[in-house]
C-alpha cells in the first residue's frame, strides 16, 4: 500500500492536461490495486457521467453499459458517495439490467470508489476483474481509496488552474474594454466639444438605444475615426 501511495504522489499535476494526469493515475491503479485487471475513472459533470481515463478495454465497455442504462455501481458510487463492490456478477441482484449485459464481456467482480470533492463527489474510480471476489481484501479497498484521493486532488488542481485562467482572461477583457471606452470618449470630446462625463453619457445612451454593449459602441466609434484617417 505504501508503494502505491508513493507512486501516486509522484504524478506531476502542474502544467499538464487533466486527461494526461488521470491517465497516469488510472494506469498506476491498474498495476497496483490487488485483483485489478482493468481500471477507469468516471467523472460526473452537470449530472452526466463520462469516462475520463481508462486502462484496459474491459473498464471502458463496462462504464459505457452503465451510462446507457443510467445506472450501475460506477454511477451510483459517483453520485452517492458510497463504495460499491460486486463480488460475483452471476449472483449479484442489484442493477439487473446492467448485470445482465455486463456478463457478456466476462466481468465477474468490480469495485467502485467515489471521488471526494469539496464536501461532495464528482465521480468514481472503477476496478474490474474477470474473476469472482477479486476485491474482497482490505488491501484492494485501501489502494482504491488512495487512487480516488489522488484523482480528486488532480481534478481540484485542474479546476483551480482553470478558474485562475478565467479570472486573468476576464481582467484582461475588462482592461481592454476600459481602454477602448476611454478612446471613444476622447473622440466624442474632440468631435462634439463635450467634457468626459457628457461623452460617457452619449456612449451610454447609444448602448441603450441600439441594445448593444457599451464596449461595442466604443469600438465602432474608434474604428470609424481610424477608417477616416
XYZ file of N, CA and C in Angstrom:
687
model
N 0.824 -1.209 0.000
C 0.000 0.000 0.000
C 0.861 1.264 0.000
N 1.935 1.237 0.781
C 2.827 2.393 0.821
C 3.455 2.655 -0.541
N 3.773 1.571 -1.264
C 4.356 1.719 -2.596
C 3.365 2.378 -3.553
N 2.091 2.008 -3.421
C 1.049 2.604 -4.270
C 0.960 4.103 -4.017
N 0.888 4.493 -2.750
C 0.747 5.903 -2.409
C 1.969 6.694 -2.846
N 3.151 6.086 -2.720
C 4.368 6.764 -3.141
C 4.348 7.011 -4.643
N 3.933 6.005 -5.405
C 3.875 6.160 -6.862
C 2.829 7.197 -7.257
N 1.693 7.197 -6.581
C 0.642 8.180 -6.879
C 1.109 9.597 -6.543
N 1.869 9.726 -5.448
C 2.328 11.052 -5.031
C 3.339 11.644 -6.002
N 3.951 10.798 -6.822
C 4.964 11.270 -7.762
C 4.373 11.735 -9.091
N 3.072 11.563 -9.267
C 2.436 12.016 -10.512
C 2.447 13.541 -10.555
N 2.994 14.097 -11.615
C 3.088 15.552 -11.758
C 1.729 16.130 -12.153
N 1.290 17.147 -11.410
C -0.008 17.755 -11.672
C 0.110 19.042 -12.481
N 1.059 19.891 -12.112
C 1.148 21.227 -12.704
C 1.554 21.219 -14.162
N 0.956 22.120 -14.937
C 1.337 22.330 -16.324
C 0.975 21.205 -17.264
N 0.039 20.329 -16.869
C -0.353 19.210 -17.713
C -1.864 19.194 -17.907
N -2.295 18.596 -19.007
C -3.726 18.424 -19.243
C -4.282 17.430 -18.225
N -5.512 17.690 -17.762
C -6.125 16.805 -16.779
C -6.227 15.375 -17.313
N -6.535 15.222 -18.591
C -6.682 13.884 -19.167
C -5.384 13.085 -19.059
N -4.238 13.766 -19.223
C -2.951 13.083 -19.112
C -2.677 12.650 -17.666
N -2.992 13.536 -16.725
C -2.779 13.217 -15.306
C -3.658 12.038 -14.893
N -4.936 12.087 -15.282
C -5.844 10.999 -14.925
C -5.427 9.692 -15.593
N -4.878 9.798 -16.793
C -4.382 8.608 -17.462
C -3.252 7.952 -16.685
N -2.345 8.767 -16.159
C -1.235 8.238 -15.356
C -1.742 7.563 -14.083
N -2.653 8.260 -13.385
C -3.154 7.724 -12.115
C -3.931 6.431 -12.346
N -4.743 6.413 -13.394
C -5.531 5.217 -13.701
C -4.626 4.042 -14.046
N -3.554 4.318 -14.789
C -2.612 3.248 -15.140
C -1.909 2.702 -13.901
N -1.540 3.601 -12.981
C -0.915 3.158 -11.730
C -1.874 2.278 -10.934
N -3.132 2.714 -10.871
C -4.139 1.943 -10.139
C -4.317 0.554 -10.740
N -4.297 0.473 -12.074
C -4.462 -0.821 -12.738
C -3.319 -1.774 -12.395
N -2.122 -1.224 -12.201
C -0.974 -2.052 -11.862
C -0.933 -2.415 -10.371
N -1.404 -1.493 -9.549
C -1.124 -1.611 -8.118
C -2.277 -2.138 -7.267
N -3.509 -1.989 -7.706
C -4.633 -2.440 -6.878
C -4.753 -3.958 -6.970
N -4.679 -4.643 -5.862
C -4.775 -6.110 -5.872
C -6.062 -6.588 -6.539
N -5.929 -7.473 -7.527
C -7.084 -8.035 -8.226
C -7.478 -7.298 -9.481
N -6.938 -6.094 -9.694
C -7.366 -5.272 -10.831
C -6.876 -5.842 -12.157
N -7.780 -5.919 -13.120
C -7.423 -6.265 -14.491
C -7.632 -5.065 -15.418
N -8.593 -4.221 -15.070
C -8.901 -3.042 -15.868
C -9.485 -1.979 -14.950
N -9.079 -0.719 -15.169
C -9.491 0.379 -14.271
C -9.913 1.580 -15.106
N -10.932 2.292 -14.625
C -11.379 3.516 -15.304
C -11.688 4.602 -14.286
N -11.690 5.824 -14.769
C -12.087 6.970 -13.949
C -13.324 7.598 -14.568
N -14.421 7.568 -13.839
C -15.666 8.206 -14.270
C -15.790 9.567 -13.596
N -15.975 10.611 -14.397
C -16.279 11.928 -13.855
C -17.728 12.261 -14.175
N -18.355 13.006 -13.280
C -19.743 13.431 -13.482
C -19.772 14.944 -13.502
N -20.138 15.504 -14.650
C -20.251 16.949 -14.818
C -21.669 17.278 -15.250
N -22.300 18.214 -14.536
C -23.707 18.555 -14.819
C -24.569 17.299 -14.831
N -24.289 16.397 -13.904
C -25.022 15.144 -13.710
C -24.867 14.170 -14.872
N -23.906 14.405 -15.758
C -23.668 13.499 -16.884
C -22.336 12.781 -16.678
N -22.361 11.449 -16.577
C -21.124 10.695 -16.376
C -20.388 10.446 -17.687
N -19.071 10.415 -17.628
C -18.260 10.047 -18.780
C -16.942 9.464 -18.284
N -16.321 8.647 -19.115
C -15.046 8.028 -18.764
C -13.917 8.971 -19.142
N -13.238 9.511 -18.132
C -12.165 10.478 -18.359
C -10.837 9.805 -18.638
N -10.667 8.572 -18.172
C -9.422 7.819 -18.405
C -9.711 6.351 -18.140
N -8.980 5.490 -18.827
C -9.159 4.062 -18.575
C -7.897 3.296 -18.948
N -7.749 2.149 -18.325
C -6.646 1.248 -18.621
C -7.246 -0.131 -18.860
N -7.316 -0.549 -20.120
C -7.945 -1.823 -20.465
C -9.350 -1.618 -20.999
N -9.676 -2.307 -22.070
C -10.976 -2.143 -22.729
C -12.142 -2.594 -21.856
N -11.903 -3.554 -20.963
C -12.982 -4.072 -20.121
C -13.675 -2.949 -19.351
N -12.882 -2.051 -18.755
C -13.460 -0.977 -17.948
C -14.252 0.007 -18.800
N -13.753 0.331 -19.980
C -14.470 1.260 -20.849
C -15.809 0.676 -21.272
N -15.829 -0.586 -21.653
C -17.077 -1.232 -22.053
C -18.062 -1.298 -20.887
N -17.553 -1.645 -19.706
C -18.414 -1.726 -18.525
C -19.007 -0.362 -18.177
N -18.177 0.673 -18.254
C -18.671 2.022 -17.976
C -19.763 2.416 -18.972
N -19.514 2.175 -20.257
C -20.468 2.580 -21.287
C -21.812 1.877 -21.107
N -21.794 0.630 -20.678
C -23.046 -0.071 -20.417
C -23.842 0.611 -19.306
N -23.130 1.094 -18.285
C -23.809 1.775 -17.172
C -24.362 3.128 -17.602
N -23.611 3.835 -18.443
C -24.104 5.122 -18.924
C -25.369 4.931 -19.758
N -25.379 3.872 -20.563
C -26.538 3.598 -21.401
C -27.774 3.288 -20.562
N -27.559 2.618 -19.435
C -28.676 2.278 -18.542
C -28.953 3.384 -17.526
N -28.035 4.381 -17.439
C -28.089 5.428 -16.416
C -28.201 4.810 -15.024
N -27.427 3.761 -14.813
C -27.424 3.098 -13.523
C -26.363 2.029 -13.472
N -25.840 1.810 -12.280
C -24.779 0.826 -12.099
C -23.864 1.291 -10.989
N -22.937 0.453 -10.563
C -22.097 0.815 -9.414
C -21.242 2.053 -9.627
N -20.690 2.261 -10.825
C -19.816 3.422 -11.007
C -20.615 4.727 -10.924
N -21.832 4.739 -11.479
C -22.665 5.947 -11.427
C -23.195 6.172 -10.018
N -23.686 5.110 -9.393
C -24.240 5.252 -8.043
C -23.165 5.629 -7.026
N -21.967 5.084 -7.187
C -20.866 5.456 -6.289
C -20.494 6.915 -6.505
N -20.427 7.332 -7.761
C -20.044 8.709 -8.085
C -21.055 9.733 -7.661
N -22.323 9.372 -7.701
C -23.374 10.316 -7.306
C -23.677 10.269 -5.815
N -23.581 9.079 -5.239
C -23.997 8.915 -3.848
C -22.888 8.913 -2.825
N -21.627 8.855 -3.287
C -20.514 8.880 -2.354
C -20.369 7.618 -1.521
N -20.734 6.467 -2.095
C -20.618 5.201 -1.369
C -19.719 4.250 -2.153
N -18.967 3.435 -1.424
C -18.151 2.411 -2.055
C -19.064 1.241 -2.416
N -19.009 0.804 -3.676
C -19.871 -0.288 -4.131
C -19.019 -1.411 -4.711
N -19.238 -2.618 -4.201
C -18.452 -3.770 -4.637
C -19.379 -4.874 -5.127
N -19.018 -5.449 -6.246
C -19.717 -6.636 -6.750
C -18.741 -7.802 -6.638
N -19.125 -8.817 -5.877
C -18.242 -9.962 -5.705
C -18.396 -10.985 -6.817
N -19.610 -11.085 -7.377
C -19.811 -12.036 -8.470
C -21.043 -11.615 -9.268
N -20.839 -11.287 -10.518
C -21.961 -10.840 -11.361
C -22.977 -11.961 -11.607
N -22.579 -13.210 -11.374
C -23.507 -14.320 -11.598
C -24.494 -14.490 -10.442
N -24.195 -13.865 -9.307
C -25.124 -13.935 -8.167
C -25.641 -12.560 -7.757
N -25.103 -11.489 -8.352
C -25.488 -10.113 -7.994
C -26.942 -9.840 -8.392
N -27.715 -9.233 -7.471
C -29.127 -8.943 -7.729
C -29.408 -7.463 -7.921
N -28.447 -6.597 -7.582
C -28.629 -5.166 -7.829
C -28.406 -4.862 -9.316
N -28.954 -3.749 -9.782
C -28.787 -3.292 -11.164
C -29.013 -4.424 -12.172
N -30.179 -5.055 -12.177
C -30.403 -6.249 -13.008
C -30.163 -6.044 -14.501
N -30.545 -4.884 -15.038
C -30.359 -4.674 -16.476
C -28.878 -4.546 -16.824
N -28.156 -3.835 -16.004
C -26.714 -3.699 -16.228
C -26.010 -5.037 -16.046
N -26.349 -5.755 -14.988
C -25.692 -7.031 -14.685
C -25.909 -8.033 -15.825
N -27.104 -8.039 -16.374
C -27.382 -8.979 -17.464
C -26.476 -8.719 -18.655
N -26.146 -7.462 -18.891
C -25.305 -7.119 -20.041
C -23.815 -7.244 -19.718
N -23.442 -6.978 -18.475
C -22.023 -6.992 -18.121
C -21.446 -8.408 -18.172
N -22.286 -9.400 -17.971
C -21.825 -10.785 -18.046
C -21.302 -11.118 -19.444
N -21.827 -10.421 -20.447
C -21.438 -10.701 -21.825
C -19.977 -10.347 -22.098
N -19.403 -9.412 -21.304
C -17.998 -9.052 -21.512
C -17.112 -9.661 -20.421
N -17.667 -10.670 -19.755
C -16.911 -11.514 -18.822
C -16.401 -10.773 -17.588
N -17.111 -9.743 -17.153
C -16.788 -9.111 -15.873
C -17.442 -9.936 -14.768
N -16.651 -10.376 -13.799
C -17.202 -11.169 -12.702
C -17.249 -10.394 -11.392
N -16.340 -9.423 -11.224
C -16.366 -8.622 -9.990
C -15.860 -7.221 -10.267
N -16.260 -6.288 -9.394
C -15.848 -4.891 -9.583
C -15.861 -4.146 -8.253
N -15.153 -3.034 -8.247
C -15.107 -2.150 -7.083
C -15.157 -0.715 -7.580
N -16.130 0.052 -7.089
C -16.247 1.466 -7.460
C -16.107 2.317 -6.209
N -15.135 3.229 -6.241
C -14.837 4.086 -5.087
C -15.100 5.538 -5.471
N -15.941 6.258 -4.705
C -16.272 7.643 -5.065
C -15.084 8.592 -4.954
N -15.121 9.656 -5.741
C -14.077 10.673 -5.735
C -14.560 11.868 -4.910
N -13.949 12.116 -3.742
C -14.394 13.228 -2.893
C -13.967 14.575 -3.466
N -14.847 15.578 -3.328
C -14.506 16.903 -3.854
C -15.350 17.965 -3.158
N -14.703 18.782 -2.331
C -15.344 19.915 -1.663
C -16.654 19.523 -0.975
N -16.601 18.467 -0.195
C -17.774 18.045 0.564
C -18.783 17.249 -0.227
N -18.496 16.958 -1.479
C -19.415 16.180 -2.299
C -18.605 15.138 -3.074
N -19.124 14.705 -4.224
C -18.441 13.695 -5.029
C -18.553 14.077 -6.498
N -17.546 13.731 -7.264
C -17.515 14.127 -8.677
C -17.371 12.934 -9.612
N -17.521 11.726 -9.093
C -17.377 10.549 -9.929
C -16.843 9.393 -9.123
N -16.205 8.455 -9.824
C -15.694 7.270 -9.140
C -14.550 6.656 -9.925
N -13.680 5.951 -9.218
C -12.696 5.096 -9.870
C -13.280 3.688 -9.847
N -13.193 3.019 -10.978
C -13.846 1.724 -11.139
C -12.811 0.657 -11.475
N -12.833 -0.430 -10.727
C -11.854 -1.504 -10.900
C -12.614 -2.775 -11.256
N -12.171 -3.448 -12.313
C -12.882 -4.620 -12.815
C -11.968 -5.831 -12.892
N -12.606 -7.026 -12.806
C -11.867 -8.280 -12.934
C -12.758 -9.346 -13.566
N -12.138 -10.276 -14.248
C -12.868 -11.411 -14.830
C -12.997 -12.551 -13.827
N -12.484 -12.354 -12.611
C -12.543 -13.379 -11.575
C -13.497 -12.949 -10.462
N -14.253 -13.870 -9.888
C -15.134 -13.505 -8.769
C -14.342 -13.187 -7.508
N -14.892 -12.288 -6.698
C -14.282 -11.965 -5.406
C -12.909 -11.346 -5.476
N -12.592 -10.670 -6.577
C -11.231 -10.148 -6.756
C -10.897 -9.010 -5.811
N -11.926 -8.320 -5.273
C -11.652 -7.107 -4.483
C -12.176 -7.221 -3.051
N -12.223 -8.445 -2.553
C -12.748 -8.667 -1.200
C -11.737 -8.327 -0.114
N -10.472 -8.176 -0.479
C -9.441 -7.937 0.536
C -9.402 -6.473 0.966
N -9.011 -6.194 2.209
C -8.847 -4.812 2.675
C -7.803 -4.050 1.861
N -6.807 -4.776 1.340
C -5.754 -4.129 0.558
C -6.310 -3.515 -0.731
N -7.244 -4.208 -1.362
C -7.852 -3.681 -2.585
C -8.616 -2.392 -2.293
N -9.381 -2.392 -1.225
C -10.143 -1.201 -0.859
C -9.213 -0.055 -0.499
N -8.172 -0.329 0.283
C -7.243 0.726 0.692
C -6.556 1.341 -0.520
N -6.132 0.503 -1.471
C -5.483 1.020 -2.673
C -6.463 1.813 -3.527
N -7.709 1.340 -3.592
C -8.734 2.069 -4.344
C -9.023 3.437 -3.741
N -9.083 3.498 -2.420
C -9.301 4.779 -1.740
C -8.146 5.737 -1.992
N -6.923 5.207 -1.981
C -5.754 6.050 -2.248
C -5.773 6.609 -3.658
N -6.121 5.777 -4.620
C -6.201 6.240 -6.008
C -7.310 7.266 -6.183
N -8.448 7.053 -5.517
C -9.561 8.001 -5.605
C -9.155 9.367 -5.066
N -8.422 9.364 -3.969
C -7.955 10.630 -3.394
C -7.001 11.355 -4.339
N -6.109 10.601 -4.983
C -5.165 11.207 -5.928
C -5.893 11.813 -7.124
N -6.920 11.129 -7.607
C -7.708 11.656 -8.727
C -8.435 12.927 -8.318
N -9.027 12.921 -7.124
C -9.744 14.099 -6.643
C -8.814 15.303 -6.531
N -7.597 15.082 -6.056
C -6.612 16.167 -5.959
C -6.266 16.699 -7.348
N -6.105 15.803 -8.311
C -5.782 16.223 -9.679
C -6.896 17.061 -10.281
N -8.147 16.643 -10.067
C -9.286 17.405 -10.598
C -9.381 18.769 -9.924
N -9.175 18.802 -8.604
C -9.215 20.075 -7.881
C -8.131 21.016 -8.386
N -6.949 20.471 -8.645
C -5.843 21.274 -9.159
C -6.182 21.844 -10.536
N -6.755 20.999 -11.399
C -7.127 21.450 -12.746
C -8.219 22.509 -12.687
N -9.200 22.311 -11.808
C -10.284 23.292 -11.682
C -9.764 24.631 -11.173
N -8.838 24.573 -10.203
C -8.263 25.812 -9.667
C -7.475 26.547 -10.740
N -6.722 25.798 -11.548
C -5.950 26.402 -12.638
C -6.886 27.048 -13.657
N -7.974 26.349 -13.992
C -8.931 26.893 -14.952
C -9.602 28.153 -14.418
N -9.886 28.163 -13.116
C -10.520 29.335 -12.505
C -9.581 30.539 -12.544
N -8.305 30.312 -12.256
C -7.337 31.405 -12.323
C -7.202 31.927 -13.750
N -7.218 31.006 -14.724
C -7.128 31.417 -16.125
C -8.340 32.253 -16.523
N -9.521 31.857 -16.053
C -10.738 32.617 -16.346
C -10.672 34.008 -15.732
N -10.177 34.089 -14.503
C -10.066 35.380 -13.829
C -9.104 36.301 -14.579
N -7.971 35.727 -15.022
C -6.993 36.529 -15.765
C -7.581 37.005 -17.087
N -8.310 36.118 -17.769
C -8.928 36.477 -19.041
C -9.991 37.565 -18.846
N -10.799 37.439 -17.800
C -11.831 38.448 -17.533
C -11.209 39.792 -17.193
N -10.097 39.757 -16.447
C -9.420 41.003 -16.107
C -8.855 41.679 -17.355
N -8.284 40.861 -18.247
C -7.736 41.413 -19.486
C -8.836 42.034 -20.350
N -9.964 41.347 -20.429
C -11.090 41.863 -21.208
C -11.597 43.168 -20.608
N -11.665 43.206 -19.270
C -12.136 44.421 -18.602
C -11.194 45.594 -18.869
N -9.885 45.332 -18.841
C -8.908 46.394 -19.098
C -8.980 46.865 -20.549
N -9.150 45.925 -21.466
C -9.269 46.294 -22.881
C -10.539 47.107 -23.122
N -11.631 46.717 -22.454
C -12.891 47.445 -22.595
C -12.760 48.873 -22.073
N -12.111 48.990 -20.935
C -11.938 50.326 -20.351
C -11.092 51.212 -21.270
N -10.054 50.602 -21.862
C -9.179 51.385 -22.736
C -9.919 51.896 -23.966
N -10.725 51.042 -24.600
C -11.419 51.462 -25.818
C -12.533 52.453 -25.492
N -13.151 52.318 -24.324
C -14.174 53.286 -23.913
C -13.542 54.662 -23.697
N -12.358 54.690 -23.086
C -11.662 55.955 -22.891
C -11.283 56.584 -24.236
N -10.887 55.742 -25.203
C -10.574 56.252 -26.540
C -11.812 56.869 -27.189
N -12.923 56.155 -27.074
C -14.164 56.645 -27.679
C -14.604 57.956 -27.028
N -14.444 58.059 -25.723
C -14.771 59.307 -25.037
C -13.913 60.448 -25.574
N -12.634 60.165 -25.794
C -11.743 61.190 -26.336
C -12.193 61.653 -27.710
N -12.638 60.710 -28.538
C -13.122 61.062 -29.880
C -14.349 61.962 -29.777
N -15.296 61.582 -28.932
C -16.524 62.361 -28.778
C -16.235 63.742 -28.194
N -15.313 63.824 -27.266
C -14.963 65.122 -26.676
C -14.397 66.056 -27.735
N -13.597 65.502 -28.640
C -13.000 66.318 -29.697
C -14.024 66.700 -30.763
N -14.879 65.739 -31.120
C -15.830 65.973 -32.203
C -17.004 66.849 -31.769
N -17.484 66.652 -30.568
C -18.713 67.325 -30.131
C -18.464 68.407 -29.087
N -17.199 68.582 -28.742
C -16.841 69.639 -27.785
C -17.606 69.473 -26.461
N -17.551 68.253 -25.921
C -18.190 67.960 -24.639
C -17.109 67.522 -23.663
N -17.471 67.498 -22.365
C -16.496 67.028 -21.384
C -16.585 65.504 -21.260
N -15.739 64.929 -20.391
C -15.645 63.474 -20.274
C -16.951 62.851 -19.797
N -17.611 63.508 -18.835
C -18.866 62.966 -18.310
C -19.950 62.957 -19.379
N -20.016 64.036 -20.155
C -21.011 64.107 -21.228
C -20.721 63.083 -22.328
N -19.445 62.872 -22.618
C -19.068 61.885 -23.636
C -19.488 60.482 -23.204
N -19.294 60.177 -21.923
C -19.699 58.854 -21.437
C -21.214 58.694 -21.497
N -21.928 59.759 -21.215
C -23.388 59.709 -21.272
C -23.870 59.450 -22.696
N -23.190 60.038 -23.673
C -23.535 59.788 -25.083
C -23.351 58.305 -25.408
N -22.249 57.725 -24.936
C -21.999 56.306 -25.148
C -23.067 55.448 -24.469
N -23.412 55.798 -23.259
C -24.396 55.013 -22.507
C -25.752 55.038 -23.193
N -26.163 56.229 -23.653
C -27.457 56.346 -24.322
C -27.478 55.556 -25.642
N -26.358 55.580 -26.358
C -26.265 54.822 -27.610
C -26.344 53.319 -27.327
N -25.729 52.892 -26.249
C -25.769 51.487 -25.866
C -27.197 51.033 -25.595
N -27.971 51.862 -24.884
C -29.359 51.538 -24.590
C -30.225 51.594 -25.852
N -29.983 52.611 -26.679
C -30.812 52.810 -27.876
C -30.675 51.643 -28.850
N -29.447 51.200 -29.055
C -29.203 50.143 -30.039
C -29.101 48.750 -29.416
N -29.314 48.687 -28.073
C -29.271 47.412 -27.343
C -27.969 46.663 -27.615
N -26.877 47.398 -27.504
C -25.559 46.821 -27.705
C -24.680 47.141 -26.498
N -23.656 46.336 -26.301
C -22.747 46.586 -25.182
C -22.024 47.907 -25.375
N -21.752 48.554 -24.234
C -21.059 49.836 -24.256
C -19.724 49.711 -24.980
N -19.028 48.608 -24.745
C -17.730 48.402 -25.381
C -17.864 48.329 -26.898
N -18.908 47.667 -27.386
C -19.102 47.545 -28.832
C -19.375 48.904 -29.470
N -20.139 49.729 -28.777
C -20.395 51.091 -29.283
C -19.073 51.862 -29.353
N -18.265 51.721 -28.308
C -16.987 52.427 -28.258
C -16.053 51.956 -29.374
N -16.011 50.636 -29.599
C -15.170 50.095 -30.673
C -15.588 50.672 -32.008
N -16.893 50.766 -32.255
C -17.394 51.318 -33.516
C -16.955 52.763 -33.728
N -17.001 53.557 -32.669
C -16.610 54.961 -32.776
C -15.108 55.081 -33.058
N -14.306 54.306 -32.342
C -12.846 54.349 -32.537
C -12.489 53.871 -33.938
N -13.089 52.794 -34.401
C -12.778 52.265 -35.724
C -13.207 53.215 -36.826
N -14.298 53.965 -36.602
C -14.749 54.904 -37.641
C -13.746 56.052 -37.825
N -13.106 56.467 -36.757
C -12.103 57.520 -36.889
C -10.847 57.005 -37.596
N -10.509 55.720 -37.321
C -9.333 55.137 -37.955
C -9.561 54.938 -39.442
N -10.802 54.615 -39.825
C -11.151 54.447 -41.247
C -11.024 55.766 -41.994
N -11.499 56.815 -41.356
C -11.436 58.146 -41.980
C -9.978 58.622 -42.140
N -9.155 58.221 -41.157
C -7.769 58.631 -41.214
C -7.047 57.918 -42.359
